[in-house]
């Protein structure tokens, strides 16, 4: 058992002052130091600097580790040219990201306070890097392929990757499933994968309604995807419409990424099934997809969380940077309220959406914790200051083990 003695503790809705935390793998008790010393006389007491803040480790629910080699290769500004550039450069990017490249991306997340991430894995090339990561990992094996003729081969490959990820037996590693998107996965494949997901109660994610091209293709089989599908896949119409796609996820809470172009009806379905929206503001901006309407989501009582997406559509895997961009992107929302929601979105809410017992400094939760060096006593506006000032993170604990600092 160890005891941390910060000046301040950020719990979702209150700031505790002069309380200490006794923990091993999990947080055992939060109380004044003298009480904890009495209860745990053998525990090591860790002294912290003046103005230290203890807060939960951050959770990045959506990242593509395999695409971490991209810096200037992919085309930004518009979704379809970006997608063409992904397809054209896919092999170069995937082969160009060896284990050191993926390790660097994973370590950069750790450096910026990310203690849990959701890795969407297209090829399984990132399995070993994610298995070796310091962080908790939800490993989403992705299913993709809209051509019926390829269905058996693609499903076989998906099953092999799923099985390989199940063979990773370490604390904090969870096997899960990703359905790429409504336009890129044949309904037969989705149904087969969903059977496994429901039988084994796996976490599930999908990209949904990211671009105008997707909206037009699913609604009317026209728009910018028309040429793409005709030329590359010899298809004249979409494999499913958006209602059919969403129906697959009824009664299984799913993490839906982007949702920028969803209509009222889809938002009602998302809400009534308690799905969570993953908001990736930098990716949306770089691919020309506009800004998610957070007010509309809130009106529909839909939970949203913030994530980075991959380096295929971002310049950093850093949730402080992501939250800062979100704070400026959603300029129609009250600043302090948005800042608080953003902090909750990458801690307590993301943990709940991923089904992991973390994201909160509270008794019983995993000891995934950051020590932040504030420069003075925090005010009511702490959430804004945390997002704007990028304070030094002097210690990072994951499942109670010190991963950064001394
Ligand atoms: C496909 O494999 O069918 C696909 C992949 C990416 C975009 C669209 C379709
Ligand atoms: Fe993504």
Short mmCIF file of C-alpha atoms in Angstrom, two decimals, residues 3-401:
data_model
loop_
_atom_site.label_atom_id
_atom_site.label_comp_id
_atom_site.label_asym_id
_atom_site.label_seq_id
_atom_site.Cartn_x
_atom_site.Cartn_y
_atom_site.Cartn_z
CA UNK A 3 -0.23 6.92 0.27
CA UNK A 4 -0.21 10.02 -1.96
CA UNK A 5 -0.54 13.42 -0.30
CA UNK A 6 -1.61 15.98 -2.90
CA UNK A 7 -2.90 19.43 -1.97
CA UNK A 8 -5.91 18.97 -4.22
CA UNK A 9 -7.86 16.05 -5.66
CA UNK A 10 -10.07 16.44 -8.72
CA UNK A 11 -13.11 14.20 -8.40
CA UNK A 12 -15.70 14.61 -11.13
CA UNK A 13 -17.69 17.30 -9.41
CA UNK A 14 -15.74 18.54 -6.40
CA UNK A 15 -12.20 19.54 -5.56
CA UNK A 16 -10.99 17.90 -2.36
CA UNK A 17 -8.45 19.89 -0.35
CA UNK A 18 -5.76 18.37 1.93
CA UNK A 19 -6.97 14.81 1.56
CA UNK A 20 -4.72 11.83 0.86
CA UNK A 21 -5.17 8.61 -1.10
CA UNK A 22 -4.20 5.09 -0.04
CA UNK A 23 -3.81 2.76 -2.99
CA UNK A 24 -2.22 -0.35 -4.41
CA UNK A 25 -3.68 -1.61 -7.72
CA UNK A 26 -6.87 0.17 -6.80
CA UNK A 27 -7.75 3.21 -4.74
CA UNK A 28 -8.54 1.95 -1.24
CA UNK A 29 -9.36 5.04 0.75
CA UNK A 30 -9.47 8.83 0.49
CA UNK A 31 -9.09 10.53 3.89
CA UNK A 32 -6.85 12.97 5.84
CA UNK A 33 -3.22 11.74 6.01
CA UNK A 34 -3.24 11.06 9.77
CA UNK A 35 -6.22 8.71 9.40
CA UNK A 36 -4.63 6.82 6.53
CA UNK A 37 -1.35 6.46 8.45
CA UNK A 38 -3.24 4.99 11.38
CA UNK A 39 -5.19 2.58 9.18
CA UNK A 40 -2.22 1.60 6.97
CA UNK A 41 0.85 1.95 9.24
CA UNK A 42 3.09 -0.02 6.83
CA UNK A 43 2.24 2.13 3.81
CA UNK A 44 4.89 4.23 2.09
CA UNK A 45 3.93 7.94 2.20
CA UNK A 46 4.81 9.80 -1.01
CA UNK A 47 5.46 13.50 -0.46
CA UNK A 48 4.37 15.83 -3.27
CA UNK A 49 5.26 19.38 -4.27
CA UNK A 50 3.25 22.41 -3.14
CA UNK A 51 0.13 22.97 -5.29
CA UNK A 52 0.02 19.39 -6.53
CA UNK A 53 -3.24 18.17 -8.03
CA UNK A 54 -4.21 14.50 -8.21
CA UNK A 55 -6.53 13.71 -11.09
CA UNK A 56 -7.53 10.57 -12.99
CA UNK A 57 -5.41 9.39 -15.93
CA UNK A 58 -6.85 10.36 -19.30
CA UNK A 59 -8.66 7.94 -21.62
CA UNK A 60 -8.29 8.17 -25.40
CA UNK A 61 -11.11 5.98 -26.68
CA UNK A 62 -10.24 6.16 -30.40
CA UNK A 63 -6.78 5.96 -31.96
CA UNK A 64 -5.28 4.11 -34.97
CA UNK A 65 -1.83 3.10 -33.73
CA UNK A 66 -0.98 1.35 -37.04
CA UNK A 67 -1.17 4.66 -38.92
CA UNK A 68 1.36 6.46 -36.73
CA UNK A 69 3.89 6.86 -39.57
CA UNK A 70 1.86 9.63 -41.19
CA UNK A 71 3.06 13.17 -40.79
CA UNK A 72 2.83 14.82 -44.22
CA UNK A 73 1.88 11.91 -46.50
CA UNK A 74 -1.92 12.14 -46.36
CA UNK A 75 -3.97 14.85 -48.03
CA UNK A 76 -5.94 17.11 -45.67
CA UNK A 77 -8.89 19.44 -46.27
CA UNK A 78 -11.53 17.14 -47.78
CA UNK A 79 -12.72 13.68 -46.82
CA UNK A 80 -12.71 11.89 -50.19
CA UNK A 81 -9.26 13.12 -51.34
CA UNK A 82 -8.00 12.11 -47.88
CA UNK A 83 -9.54 8.62 -48.28
CA UNK A 84 -7.95 8.23 -51.74
CA UNK A 85 -4.62 9.27 -50.21
CA UNK A 86 -5.05 6.63 -47.46
CA UNK A 87 -5.71 3.91 -50.03
CA UNK A 88 -2.84 5.04 -52.25
CA UNK A 89 -0.35 5.21 -49.39
CA UNK A 90 -1.72 2.42 -47.23
CA UNK A 91 1.15 -0.06 -47.74
CA UNK A 92 3.82 2.62 -47.38
CA UNK A 93 2.24 3.88 -44.15
CA UNK A 94 1.61 0.46 -42.64
CA UNK A 95 5.03 -0.93 -43.59
CA UNK A 96 6.60 2.39 -42.60
CA UNK A 97 5.38 2.01 -39.03
CA UNK A 98 7.49 -0.66 -37.39
CA UNK A 99 7.34 -1.57 -33.72
CA UNK A 100 9.50 1.43 -32.70
CA UNK A 101 7.17 3.80 -34.57
CA UNK A 102 4.13 2.37 -32.75
CA UNK A 103 5.97 2.35 -29.43
CA UNK A 104 6.84 6.03 -29.92
CA UNK A 105 3.16 6.87 -30.54
CA UNK A 106 2.07 4.88 -27.47
CA UNK A 107 4.76 6.51 -25.30
CA UNK A 108 3.77 9.96 -26.53
CA UNK A 109 0.25 9.22 -25.27
CA UNK A 110 1.67 8.21 -21.90
CA UNK A 111 3.78 11.40 -21.71
CA UNK A 112 0.63 13.50 -22.17
CA UNK A 113 -1.23 11.66 -19.40
CA UNK A 114 -3.15 9.00 -21.35
CA UNK A 115 -3.39 5.90 -19.15
CA UNK A 116 -6.02 4.02 -21.19
CA UNK A 117 -6.58 3.96 -24.94
CA UNK A 118 -8.93 2.30 -27.42
CA UNK A 119 -6.83 1.05 -30.35
CA UNK A 120 -8.77 0.51 -33.57
CA UNK A 121 -6.68 -2.13 -35.32
CA UNK A 122 -7.19 -2.61 -39.07
CA UNK A 123 -4.51 -5.24 -39.64
CA UNK A 124 -3.39 -6.52 -36.24
CA UNK A 125 0.10 -5.13 -36.87
CA UNK A 126 -0.22 -3.14 -33.63
CA UNK A 127 -1.16 -6.10 -31.43
CA UNK A 128 2.28 -6.66 -29.93
CA UNK A 129 2.92 -2.94 -29.36
CA UNK A 130 -0.45 -2.64 -27.61
CA UNK A 131 0.18 -5.81 -25.59
CA UNK A 132 3.51 -4.32 -24.47
CA UNK A 133 2.07 -0.87 -23.71
CA UNK A 134 2.15 0.52 -20.16
CA UNK A 135 -1.45 1.61 -20.55
CA UNK A 136 -4.77 -0.17 -20.27
CA UNK A 137 -5.82 -1.02 -23.83
CA UNK A 138 -9.18 -1.81 -25.37
CA UNK A 139 -8.07 -3.51 -28.58
CA UNK A 140 -10.79 -3.05 -31.24
CA UNK A 141 -10.26 -5.59 -34.05
CA UNK A 142 -11.71 -3.86 -37.09
CA UNK A 143 -13.94 -5.51 -39.68
CA UNK A 144 -13.99 -3.91 -43.14
CA UNK A 145 -15.14 -4.92 -46.63
CA UNK A 146 -18.23 -4.07 -48.62
CA UNK A 147 -17.90 -6.70 -51.38
CA UNK A 148 -20.01 -9.83 -50.83
CA UNK A 149 -17.57 -11.92 -52.87
CA UNK A 150 -14.80 -11.14 -50.39
CA UNK A 151 -16.93 -11.73 -47.29
CA UNK A 152 -15.64 -15.19 -46.33
CA UNK A 153 -11.97 -14.31 -46.73
CA UNK A 154 -12.37 -11.03 -44.84
CA UNK A 155 -14.30 -12.66 -42.03
CA UNK A 156 -11.66 -15.37 -41.72
CA UNK A 157 -8.95 -12.74 -41.43
CA UNK A 158 -11.01 -10.83 -38.84
CA UNK A 159 -11.53 -14.01 -36.77
CA UNK A 160 -7.81 -14.79 -36.85
CA UNK A 161 -6.99 -11.26 -35.58
CA UNK A 162 -9.72 -11.48 -32.94
CA UNK A 163 -8.32 -14.83 -31.71
CA UNK A 164 -4.76 -13.49 -31.66
CA UNK A 165 -5.87 -10.56 -29.50
CA UNK A 166 -7.72 -12.93 -27.14
CA UNK A 167 -4.45 -14.75 -26.53
CA UNK A 168 -2.98 -11.62 -24.89
CA UNK A 169 -3.42 -12.32 -21.20
CA UNK A 170 -2.35 -9.33 -19.23
CA UNK A 171 -4.05 -7.07 -16.74
CA UNK A 172 -5.67 -4.10 -18.44
CA UNK A 173 -5.84 -5.56 -21.97
CA UNK A 174 -9.35 -6.05 -23.36
CA UNK A 175 -10.32 -7.62 -26.69
CA UNK A 176 -13.06 -5.77 -28.56
CA UNK A 177 -14.56 -5.28 -32.03
CA UNK A 178 -14.79 -2.37 -34.49
CA UNK A 179 -17.11 -2.27 -37.50
CA UNK A 180 -15.38 0.17 -39.85
CA UNK A 181 -18.46 2.10 -41.11
CA UNK A 182 -21.89 1.75 -42.72
CA UNK A 183 -20.48 2.28 -46.22
CA UNK A 184 -17.53 -0.08 -45.99
CA UNK A 185 -18.84 -3.23 -44.30
CA UNK A 186 -21.28 -5.67 -45.91
CA UNK A 187 -24.37 -6.34 -43.72
CA UNK A 188 -23.65 -10.09 -43.76
CA UNK A 189 -20.28 -9.45 -42.19
CA UNK A 190 -21.76 -7.09 -39.62
CA UNK A 191 -24.37 -9.67 -38.56
CA UNK A 192 -21.76 -12.41 -38.18
CA UNK A 193 -19.48 -10.18 -36.10
CA UNK A 194 -22.35 -8.92 -33.96
CA UNK A 195 -23.26 -12.47 -33.03
CA UNK A 196 -19.80 -12.89 -31.50
CA UNK A 197 -19.92 -9.45 -29.89
CA UNK A 198 -23.26 -10.18 -28.23
CA UNK A 199 -22.40 -13.76 -27.19
CA UNK A 200 -19.11 -12.69 -25.64
CA UNK A 201 -20.33 -9.27 -24.47
CA UNK A 202 -17.42 -7.47 -26.15
CA UNK A 203 -17.04 -3.70 -26.41
CA UNK A 204 -18.04 -2.44 -29.83
CA UNK A 205 -17.24 0.65 -31.86
CA UNK A 206 -17.92 1.97 -35.38
CA UNK A 207 -17.29 5.11 -37.41
CA UNK A 208 -20.65 6.69 -38.23
CA UNK A 209 -21.73 9.71 -40.31
CA UNK A 210 -18.34 11.34 -40.59
CA UNK A 211 -18.70 13.17 -43.93
CA UNK A 212 -21.20 14.66 -46.37
CA UNK A 213 -20.02 12.04 -48.86
CA UNK A 214 -21.14 9.31 -46.45
CA UNK A 215 -24.50 11.05 -45.87
CA UNK A 216 -25.24 11.30 -49.61
CA UNK A 217 -24.00 7.81 -50.44
CA UNK A 218 -26.08 6.13 -47.72
CA UNK A 219 -29.19 8.23 -48.38
CA UNK A 220 -29.22 8.25 -52.18
CA UNK A 221 -26.21 6.30 -53.50
CA UNK A 222 -24.83 9.50 -55.00
CA UNK A 223 -22.33 12.27 -54.20
CA UNK A 224 -18.54 12.09 -53.90
CA UNK A 225 -18.56 8.39 -53.00
CA UNK A 226 -20.24 7.51 -56.34
CA UNK A 227 -17.02 7.56 -58.40
CA UNK A 228 -15.03 6.08 -55.56
CA UNK A 229 -17.24 3.00 -55.32
CA UNK A 230 -17.74 2.66 -59.07
CA UNK A 231 -14.04 2.91 -59.87
CA UNK A 232 -12.50 1.02 -56.98
CA UNK A 233 -15.16 -1.52 -56.01
CA UNK A 234 -17.52 -1.72 -59.01
CA UNK A 235 -20.50 -0.84 -56.83
CA UNK A 236 -23.41 1.39 -57.88
CA UNK A 237 -25.24 1.61 -54.59
CA UNK A 238 -24.61 1.55 -50.86
CA UNK A 239 -24.58 -1.84 -49.10
CA UNK A 240 -26.95 -0.61 -46.40
CA UNK A 241 -28.73 2.55 -45.39
CA UNK A 242 -28.03 4.20 -42.08
CA UNK A 243 -31.17 2.89 -40.32
CA UNK A 244 -30.33 -0.70 -41.23
CA UNK A 245 -26.79 -0.11 -40.04
CA UNK A 246 -27.80 1.34 -36.68
CA UNK A 247 -30.36 -1.41 -36.11
CA UNK A 248 -27.46 -3.87 -35.74
CA UNK A 249 -26.43 -2.09 -32.55
CA UNK A 250 -29.85 -1.95 -30.89
CA UNK A 251 -29.63 -3.06 -27.26
CA UNK A 252 -25.82 -3.21 -27.36
CA UNK A 253 -24.27 0.06 -26.18
CA UNK A 254 -21.81 1.07 -28.89
CA UNK A 255 -19.18 3.80 -29.24
CA UNK A 256 -19.95 5.67 -32.48
CA UNK A 257 -17.12 7.84 -33.77
CA UNK A 258 -17.68 11.26 -35.44
CA UNK A 259 -21.52 11.39 -35.98
CA UNK A 260 -21.04 14.90 -37.40
CA UNK A 261 -23.64 14.46 -40.16
CA UNK A 262 -26.28 12.43 -38.27
CA UNK A 263 -29.93 13.46 -38.69
CA UNK A 264 -32.63 13.81 -36.02
CA UNK A 265 -33.92 10.30 -36.52
CA UNK A 266 -30.46 8.78 -36.13
CA UNK A 267 -29.82 10.87 -33.03
CA UNK A 268 -33.07 9.54 -31.53
CA UNK A 269 -31.92 5.96 -32.20
CA UNK A 270 -28.47 6.68 -30.74
CA UNK A 271 -30.09 8.19 -27.65
CA UNK A 272 -32.67 5.47 -27.08
CA UNK A 273 -29.96 2.79 -27.26
CA UNK A 274 -27.63 4.69 -24.90
CA UNK A 275 -24.78 4.69 -27.42
CA UNK A 276 -21.84 7.04 -26.82
CA UNK A 277 -20.51 9.45 -29.46
CA UNK A 278 -16.73 9.75 -29.77
CA UNK A 279 -15.86 13.30 -30.81
CA UNK A 280 -12.53 13.84 -32.62
CA UNK A 281 -12.47 17.61 -33.27
CA UNK A 282 -9.02 17.88 -34.86
CA UNK A 283 -9.66 14.98 -37.23
CA UNK A 284 -13.04 16.45 -38.22
CA UNK A 285 -11.40 19.82 -38.98
CA UNK A 286 -8.49 18.37 -40.95
CA UNK A 287 -10.72 16.17 -43.12
CA UNK A 288 -13.15 19.01 -43.86
CA UNK A 289 -16.07 17.45 -42.01
CA UNK A 290 -17.08 20.49 -39.93
CA UNK A 291 -17.91 20.67 -36.25
CA UNK A 292 -20.09 18.23 -34.32
CA UNK A 293 -23.20 19.90 -32.86
CA UNK A 294 -22.63 19.18 -29.17
CA UNK A 295 -25.70 21.16 -28.13
CA UNK A 296 -27.86 18.95 -30.30
CA UNK A 297 -26.34 15.81 -28.76
CA UNK A 298 -27.00 17.17 -25.30
CA UNK A 299 -30.58 18.02 -26.26
CA UNK A 300 -31.00 14.36 -27.24
CA UNK A 301 -29.37 13.30 -23.98
CA UNK A 302 -26.55 11.56 -25.88
CA UNK A 303 -23.26 11.11 -24.05
CA UNK A 304 -20.19 12.31 -25.95
CA UNK A 305 -16.52 11.79 -25.20
CA UNK A 306 -13.44 13.35 -26.77
CA UNK A 307 -10.63 11.40 -28.51
CA UNK A 308 -7.71 12.03 -30.85
CA UNK A 309 -8.33 9.62 -33.76
CA UNK A 310 -5.01 8.45 -35.28
CA UNK A 311 -1.98 10.28 -36.63
CA UNK A 312 -3.61 9.62 -40.02
CA UNK A 313 -5.84 12.62 -39.21
CA UNK A 314 -4.02 14.42 -36.41
CA UNK A 315 -0.59 15.89 -35.66
CA UNK A 316 -0.48 14.69 -32.03
CA UNK A 317 -2.03 12.01 -29.81
CA UNK A 318 -2.62 14.42 -26.96
CA UNK A 319 -5.97 14.85 -25.22
CA UNK A 320 -4.99 18.20 -23.67
CA UNK A 321 -4.42 19.53 -27.20
CA UNK A 322 -7.65 17.90 -28.38
CA UNK A 323 -9.67 19.45 -25.54
CA UNK A 324 -8.14 22.85 -26.24
CA UNK A 325 -9.18 22.65 -29.90
CA UNK A 326 -12.67 21.54 -28.85
CA UNK A 327 -12.91 24.48 -26.45
CA UNK A 328 -12.26 26.89 -29.32
CA UNK A 329 -14.23 24.96 -31.95
CA UNK A 330 -17.49 24.99 -29.96
CA UNK A 331 -17.51 28.74 -29.39
CA UNK A 332 -21.30 28.79 -28.97
CA UNK A 333 -21.08 26.84 -25.70
CA UNK A 334 -20.51 28.32 -22.21
CA UNK A 335 -16.75 28.13 -21.62
CA UNK A 336 -16.54 26.76 -18.08
CA UNK A 337 -19.33 24.25 -18.55
CA UNK A 338 -17.73 22.96 -21.77
CA UNK A 339 -14.29 22.72 -20.11
CA UNK A 340 -15.77 20.63 -17.26
CA UNK A 341 -17.63 18.41 -19.71
CA UNK A 342 -14.44 17.90 -21.74
CA UNK A 343 -12.45 16.85 -18.67
CA UNK A 344 -15.22 14.43 -17.67
CA UNK A 345 -15.40 13.19 -21.26
CA UNK A 346 -11.78 11.95 -21.18
CA UNK A 347 -12.01 10.50 -17.66
CA UNK A 348 -15.17 9.32 -15.93
CA UNK A 349 -17.42 9.24 -19.01
CA UNK A 350 -14.88 7.51 -21.27
CA UNK A 351 -14.26 4.89 -18.57
CA UNK A 352 -17.97 4.16 -18.31
CA UNK A 353 -18.37 4.00 -22.10
CA UNK A 354 -15.46 1.53 -22.36
CA UNK A 355 -16.71 -0.44 -19.34
CA UNK A 356 -13.51 -0.08 -17.33
CA UNK A 357 -13.34 0.65 -13.61
CA UNK A 358 -11.18 3.77 -13.89
CA UNK A 359 -11.45 7.48 -14.77
CA UNK A 360 -12.20 8.68 -11.25
CA UNK A 361 -10.29 9.28 -8.05
CA UNK A 362 -12.68 7.34 -5.89
CA UNK A 363 -12.56 4.29 -3.66
CA UNK A 364 -12.60 0.99 -5.56
CA UNK A 365 -11.47 2.43 -8.90
CA UNK A 366 -8.19 1.38 -10.55
CA UNK A 367 -5.29 3.56 -9.44
CA UNK A 368 -4.79 5.27 -12.85
CA UNK A 369 -3.70 8.69 -11.66
CA UNK A 370 -1.81 11.82 -12.69
CA UNK A 371 -0.01 14.30 -10.46
CA UNK A 372 -0.24 17.74 -12.04
CA UNK A 373 2.01 20.59 -10.83
CA UNK A 374 -0.27 23.62 -10.57
CA UNK A 375 1.41 26.96 -9.83
CA UNK A 376 -1.08 28.17 -7.27
CA UNK A 377 -4.31 27.33 -5.48
CA UNK A 378 -6.92 26.41 -8.11
CA UNK A 379 -10.00 28.55 -8.61
CA UNK A 380 -13.53 27.67 -9.68
CA UNK A 381 -12.17 27.80 -13.23
CA UNK A 382 -9.70 24.93 -12.79
CA UNK A 383 -11.14 22.96 -15.74
CA UNK A 384 -10.40 25.88 -18.10
CA UNK A 385 -6.89 26.30 -16.68
CA UNK A 386 -6.10 22.59 -17.00
CA UNK A 387 -7.01 22.71 -20.68
CA UNK A 388 -5.25 26.00 -21.48
CA UNK A 389 -1.99 25.78 -19.56
CA UNK A 390 -0.64 22.30 -20.09
CA UNK A 391 0.80 22.02 -16.58
CA UNK A 392 3.68 19.66 -16.00
CA UNK A 393 2.63 16.07 -15.23
CA UNK A 394 5.18 14.97 -12.64
CA UNK A 395 3.92 11.45 -11.93
CA UNK A 396 1.75 8.94 -13.75
CA UNK A 397 0.41 5.76 -12.10
CA UNK A 398 -1.31 2.97 -14.01
CA UNK A 399 -2.97 0.25 -11.95
CA UNK A 400 -1.00 1.62 -9.02
CA UNK A 401 2.42 1.31 -10.69
#
